[in-house]
């Protein structure tokens, strides 16, 4: 039992209850880990009571310390700590307060121990100041505390130097702590500034008011870490996006302690994301189909336009090679070029043929670009494409338009050239010949001019169809323009093949046409040129065929001619002739000769036909057959015809003035003159000028011109006959006359063509034609003039069939005006009624 202090002893003696309490306290005090003590307030802390714990604490028994002059508590205290512990205690005692100190002691065995001493100075029973308190060993705890302090320091470093903002706040939005990174983030120079400035963080910092709801939610949590992103306002008003990881800190009883977390500036990432979102919008809303593949060219993404265009969903194509879309139509070279271009430039554009999911092939315009990573490795291919079938179709339409004649749908001049080039190449390779035919429609201009373009157009369409159906599919039929067509026969064995086809064309095209309910006729004049014999260049082939065609025209139309070298020369002459004609007209090299017509009923010379002559300064007298066709083709005929008209009327007026009053004048009209609306007025004017009656004039129009467009002819003829002029159909029997029209024409005379008269004696059918013509003419109330009568036998026959008038060398060749006048004035004319009698008597 440890000795009790005087006071304790006394108290315990007072009552049984008191004794009881003392025992309890004794037990308690002496069983504590640690030492209860009472010491003097002297410099050595002389102990006057210590509990049993003293032994465990110091290694000294209470007896060693109590009342021992040599061992005080000061001796046990570590010498290094003794001074400040002393200071501290003195201070606390003088201020009358409790003290609590941690310091080291040295045990009896020499060990160092950490202790904590809590004490207070109180007056004892005698009124002197003593110190009472409790000292316990905290060595074990101190080690842990040190470690803790060390750890805290480490965290302190992290806190100070972290790049993330770190904070603790109160529930109502005041900072308890903030690190420099957070201050920087929010635009403050130091955490201190930040904490001083920013209170009510929730509303000052976060821009989005909904943030507060998130906040409230976090406050309600039990401590889970919540992450959210928010836009915040910095000190200078600028805005940044932050990502915050935060949680509430609560104590064991769930009481809120603080709100803490970390903050990161994610503005850059947000912007990148926004950019990506924008790109994604573009990607999915693009009208162009887009495919993205990986470095191995496997599809990793497609957009809506892709699905719409191809019919494949993203799932159906993911992971596959885009070649799965191919229609297998694109030439291999295109793909080769594509990869080469991607390799060298990183991009390619071009046209490919793909197939939709439905199997339908379509052309697409594809742009590919290549995406490489920072090491130059191919990361992606990005392809965007559009369906260009529509475009191709309209391109094809345009191409067709550019290559075809819209009226007949035949290839036009442009595409003929292309086709000819191919054909020439083909023939050269195969070593075969080719025929090029140039076809011009006879009398087409007359039909077009008189009946109108719609009729002309329709006729051309029908001719085109007939031409196409006459030749083989592999042959070429093209329209050069106007009434000119080209037929090309590549790969013939000899020109005879071409002649055979040309024959067929003449027959087919010459057959009557039904246009607008009326029958129309035309015929082809065909010029043929053979490759490579006649020419090897396309231009020359066409030129030579053209020459041959003119030759066919000159040969009387409705036939074909092969090109020959002679033709070439003839054409050259023609070209020279054309310019000479103009000069001749200007210089008055033309003259009229007159051929008399005899009335067989009385033997009298009743009229003359004016026939134009060209007195060429070098070549002498040129017959009209040589220059009239050229004049007609070149338009010189208008001026020439008008000159003839003037001169004939002038001559007639002169003859009348000289007493030859019975004479009538026949004048030949060219096609152009006849159809010229100004002709009637022109004739009127000339008649008036020379004081001539219209009844003296006879205008001759060839059968083919009058029948080309009979309705129009009727109108023109009416305009002329209304003035009292007479009309004749010239060269009757050489064209195709429609009797129905002939009946309607207001004409006076049919002139039987001299080709029929010529063989009257030898060719029974010609004789028949003359016979029938005379019969017909009389039936229609017309008179007949037979042309080209050269023999008395012809005359006799004509007279026998009732022909009224004749014209021909038998009577006279065409003569200059003075000679003709002399002939007319000759008293004993061989063609006088007497002579006629003589002929009749044969
Ligand atoms: P055409 O109107 O049939 O003229 C008659 C042609 O027959 C004339 O030829 C004439 O010389 C020729 N002839 C007359 N009698 C005989 C004969 O007994 N035997 C032979 N073999 N021929 C005879 P020409 O003068 O050479 O005229 C040829 C054609 O030229 C004319 O044929 C006519 O179509 C045209 N022509 C002549 N002068 C003119 C003219 O002033 N204007 C127009 N537009 N054409 C004209
Ligand atoms: Ca005539
Ligand atoms: Ca004639």
Short mmCIF file of C-alpha atoms and ligand atoms in Angstrom, two decimals, residues 592 595 609-613 623-625 628 637 644 668-670 673 700 730-731 754 787-790 807-810 814, ligand 1:
data_model
loop_
_atom_site.label_atom_id
_atom_site.label_comp_id
_atom_site.label_asym_id
_atom_site.label_seq_id
_atom_site.Cartn_x
_atom_site.Cartn_y
_atom_site.Cartn_z
CA UNK A 592 -29.40 37.17 -176.73
CA UNK A 595 -34.86 31.20 -182.37
CA UNK A 609 -37.45 32.37 -178.05
CA UNK A 610 -34.74 34.44 -176.46
CA UNK A 611 -31.71 32.30 -175.68
CA UNK A 612 -28.80 33.76 -173.81
CA UNK A 613 -25.22 33.56 -175.12
CA UNK A 623 -23.53 27.82 -174.78
CA UNK A 624 -25.97 28.32 -171.87
CA UNK A 625 -25.82 24.64 -170.87
CA UNK A 628 -26.71 28.51 -166.70
CA UNK A 637 -28.86 33.84 -162.36
CA UNK A 644 -32.34 38.77 -170.26
CA UNK A 668 -36.99 31.41 -170.15
CA UNK A 669 -37.38 31.87 -166.42
CA UNK A 670 -34.99 30.37 -163.94
CA UNK A 673 -36.92 34.20 -161.03
CA UNK A 700 -41.31 29.56 -170.06
CA UNK A 730 -40.83 23.97 -170.93
CA UNK A 731 -39.08 20.61 -171.38
CA UNK A 754 -36.50 17.86 -177.83
CA UNK A 787 -38.73 21.70 -179.70
CA UNK A 788 -35.60 20.58 -181.54
CA UNK A 789 -37.20 19.73 -184.82
CA UNK A 790 -34.34 19.02 -187.20
CA UNK A 807 -39.05 25.20 -183.15
CA UNK A 808 -35.76 23.78 -184.35
CA UNK A 809 -32.78 23.86 -186.61
CA UNK A 810 -35.06 22.83 -189.47
CA UNK A 814 -30.96 30.67 -182.67
P1 LIG B 1 -34.44 25.39 -173.92
O1 LIG B 1 -35.26 26.41 -173.24
O2 LIG B 1 -35.06 24.08 -174.13
O3 LIG B 1 -33.98 26.03 -175.23
C1 LIG B 1 -33.95 25.36 -176.41
C2 LIG B 1 -32.59 24.82 -176.68
O4 LIG B 1 -32.65 23.90 -177.76
C3 LIG B 1 -31.59 25.88 -177.09
O5 LIG B 1 -30.32 25.55 -176.64
C4 LIG B 1 -31.57 25.75 -178.58
O6 LIG B 1 -30.35 26.18 -179.20
C5 LIG B 1 -31.71 24.27 -178.75
N1 LIG B 1 -32.29 23.88 -180.10
C6 LIG B 1 -33.21 24.52 -180.83
N2 LIG B 1 -33.49 23.81 -181.93
C7 LIG B 1 -32.74 22.69 -181.92
C8 LIG B 1 -32.59 21.59 -182.78
O7 LIG B 1 -33.22 21.47 -183.84
N3 LIG B 1 -31.72 20.64 -182.41
C9 LIG B 1 -30.97 20.75 -181.26
N4 LIG B 1 -30.15 19.78 -180.92
N5 LIG B 1 -31.11 21.78 -180.36
C10 LIG B 1 -31.97 22.74 -180.75
P2 LIG B 1 -29.49 26.59 -175.91
O8 LIG B 1 -29.68 27.91 -176.49
O9 LIG B 1 -28.15 26.01 -175.80
O10 LIG B 1 -30.18 26.63 -174.54
C11 LIG B 1 -30.12 25.58 -173.71
C12 LIG B 1 -30.96 25.82 -172.54
O11 LIG B 1 -30.46 26.90 -171.81
C13 LIG B 1 -32.36 26.23 -172.84
O12 LIG B 1 -33.11 25.18 -173.15
C14 LIG B 1 -32.76 26.90 -171.63
O13 LIG B 1 -33.22 25.93 -170.73
C15 LIG B 1 -31.49 27.51 -171.15
N6 LIG B 1 -31.51 28.92 -171.47
C16 LIG B 1 -31.15 29.52 -172.63
N7 LIG B 1 -31.31 30.83 -172.51
C17 LIG B 1 -31.79 31.09 -171.29
C18 LIG B 1 -32.19 32.26 -170.62
O14 LIG B 1 -32.14 33.37 -171.12
N8 LIG B 1 -32.64 32.12 -169.37
C19 LIG B 1 -32.75 30.90 -168.80
N9 LIG B 1 -33.21 30.82 -167.57
N10 LIG B 1 -32.41 29.77 -169.38
C20 LIG B 1 -31.94 29.87 -170.63
#
